[in-house]
C-alpha atoms as one frame of an Amber mdcrd trajectory, in Angstrom:
protein
  71.601  64.181 129.755  69.841  66.845 128.508  71.896  70.816 128.618  69.586
  72.882 130.651  71.301  76.220 129.958  69.630  78.209 127.861  70.692  79.523
 124.494  70.470  83.109 124.296  70.022  85.299 121.483  72.430  88.696 121.480
  70.139  91.653 119.965  73.010  93.160 118.312  73.161  96.904 117.365  74.058
  98.332 113.952  76.533 102.189 114.562  72.804 103.787 113.114  70.972 102.526
 116.157  74.687 103.550 118.594  74.595 106.529 117.230  70.977 107.379 118.088
  71.740 106.411 121.315  74.134 108.337 121.852  71.926 111.450 120.730  69.387
 110.189 122.825  71.618 110.653 125.593  71.089 107.081 126.918  75.066 107.194
 127.388  76.654 109.394 129.929  78.287 112.050 129.160  81.464 110.223 130.975
  80.438 107.013 129.817  83.117 105.462 127.799  81.817 102.942 125.144  82.065
 101.332 121.751  80.437  99.129 119.549  82.677  95.876 118.107  80.584  93.274
 116.419  77.603  94.907 117.259  78.432  94.855 120.695  78.553  97.721 123.208
  81.418  97.771 125.157  83.280  99.134 128.196  86.430 100.965 127.220  88.890
  99.743 130.038  90.104 102.827 131.885  93.538 103.935 130.966  96.657 103.655
 133.099  99.595 106.720 133.323 101.312 104.106 131.214  98.797 103.606 128.648
  98.307 107.555 128.563 101.886 108.151 127.744 102.204 105.414 125.461  99.452
 106.909 123.550 100.492 110.902 123.566 104.618 109.416 122.740 103.238 107.663
 119.704 100.947 110.454 118.505 103.636 112.880 118.656 106.142 110.316 117.029
 103.762 109.551 113.892 102.786 113.252 113.574 106.233 114.516 113.437 107.414
 111.826 110.910 104.515 111.637 108.532 103.774 115.151 108.574 101.137 116.156
 106.194 101.216 112.151 104.400  98.754 111.273 106.678  96.375 112.078 109.446
  96.947 111.151 112.598  93.769 110.633 115.363  93.744 109.137 118.726  90.773
 107.461 120.639  88.377 108.288 117.222  85.816 106.342 115.749  86.254 104.368
 112.925  83.709 102.614 111.303  84.571  99.202 110.363  80.819  97.830 108.751
  77.655  98.296 109.549  78.100  96.623 113.270  81.620  98.212 114.655  82.416
 101.765 115.225  85.898 101.297 117.574  87.995 103.625 119.158  91.393 102.565
 117.989  94.109 104.351 120.221  95.944 105.898 117.319  94.643 105.780 113.890
  96.514 106.181 110.957  94.312 107.830 107.992  94.136 109.140 104.961  94.180
 112.468 104.614  90.213 113.856 103.959  89.852 116.798 102.204  86.701 117.430
 104.612  88.651 116.499 108.002  86.138 113.153 108.122  83.665 116.098 108.592
  80.943 114.084 106.956  81.726 110.318 108.196  84.438 108.598 110.328  87.669
 106.863 108.337  86.215 103.950 106.850  88.528 100.707 106.333  89.669 101.951
 102.862  91.390 105.341 104.646  93.261 103.344 107.422  96.738 102.943 106.882
  97.405 101.326 110.362  95.977 101.020 114.026  97.791 100.801 117.258  96.268
  99.639 120.257  98.097  99.943 123.159  97.381  97.369 126.010  97.902  97.784
 129.542  95.532  95.851 130.737  93.589  94.951 127.659  96.029  92.861 125.717
  93.768  89.855 125.161  91.027  92.382 123.927  93.445  93.572 121.855  94.745
  90.106 120.520  91.881  88.577 119.714  88.430  89.878 119.913  89.925  93.529
 118.122  92.047  91.921 115.825  89.471  89.688 114.561  87.060  92.348 114.129
  90.047  94.591 112.627  91.332  91.804 110.341  87.220  90.956 109.069  87.418
  94.646 108.231  90.510  94.306 106.263  92.527  96.346 108.116  95.995  95.180
 106.654  98.472  96.939 109.298  96.912  96.297 112.954  99.792  96.682 116.201
  99.353  96.543 119.376 101.401  98.126 121.853 102.207  95.684 124.913 102.891
  98.464 127.749 103.632  96.028 130.340 105.472  93.284 128.450 107.403  96.380
 126.645 106.810  94.502 123.258 104.645  95.197 119.898 102.346  92.901 118.894
 102.202  93.336 114.562  99.050  92.087 112.717  98.895  91.576 109.181  97.517
  89.767 106.363  94.213  89.982 107.001  91.704  87.418 106.494  87.615  87.103
 107.466  88.837  84.406 110.095  91.621  86.413 111.486  95.631  87.878 110.433
  97.568  85.031 108.919 100.610  86.923 110.250 101.399  87.977 113.744 104.727
  88.463 114.878 105.961  90.364 118.169 109.073  92.479 118.156 111.346  93.729
 121.707 111.620  96.922 122.454 115.174  97.321 120.976 113.629  96.472 117.480
 112.580  98.780 114.755 109.714  98.479 112.063 108.271 100.311 109.843 104.221
 100.551 108.744 103.316  98.998 105.416 102.049 102.483 103.573 105.263 103.954
 104.505 108.135 101.687 104.328 110.520 104.603 104.646 109.490 105.370 108.139
 111.391 103.327 110.634 110.156 103.087 114.105 111.785 102.333 117.396 109.601
 100.446 119.570 111.503 101.897 122.234 110.422 105.300 121.532 106.757 104.375
 121.124 106.978 103.024 124.978 106.659 104.974 128.456 109.907 105.828 129.756
 111.348 103.494 132.484 110.425 105.315 135.752 112.394 104.213 138.530
């Protein structure tokens, strides 16, 4: 039997085209979108646990790292010509111009953290593959629902070769800052109850 489903060819966008669309006002001011693998995707709405975890992790990293790195929250990172996601947290090299002339690129990224309350599959599959292909060596997904940290390392073109899941009472150190010990619990929102 012949397959009657049409094969759809998608028109993928470049970062440059994505920026021109934004400048032309194609996206509403309140639309939250990002470019990933040439596709413009809606960013999932953030719940209170998500906001709390991002704030706690941002505060923790800024205090512990001091002037050794910059910590950006929900700002673009240019992975390649077709991907410019806005990770929840990006720990990047200090730039003398504070990235006024470009968004951080993979060679300038120490660590990317995504916080998942309803986006675990997207973060652990689609985004993990994009970050791995770009060569991001240290990628974490903080799951605020299961209260775990997924740690992805050893990037390849096919995805990360290492994924370790840490429970909330575990500790971890970023690859680039082995002297920095972080308890998963410190990043998670407190249990209200």
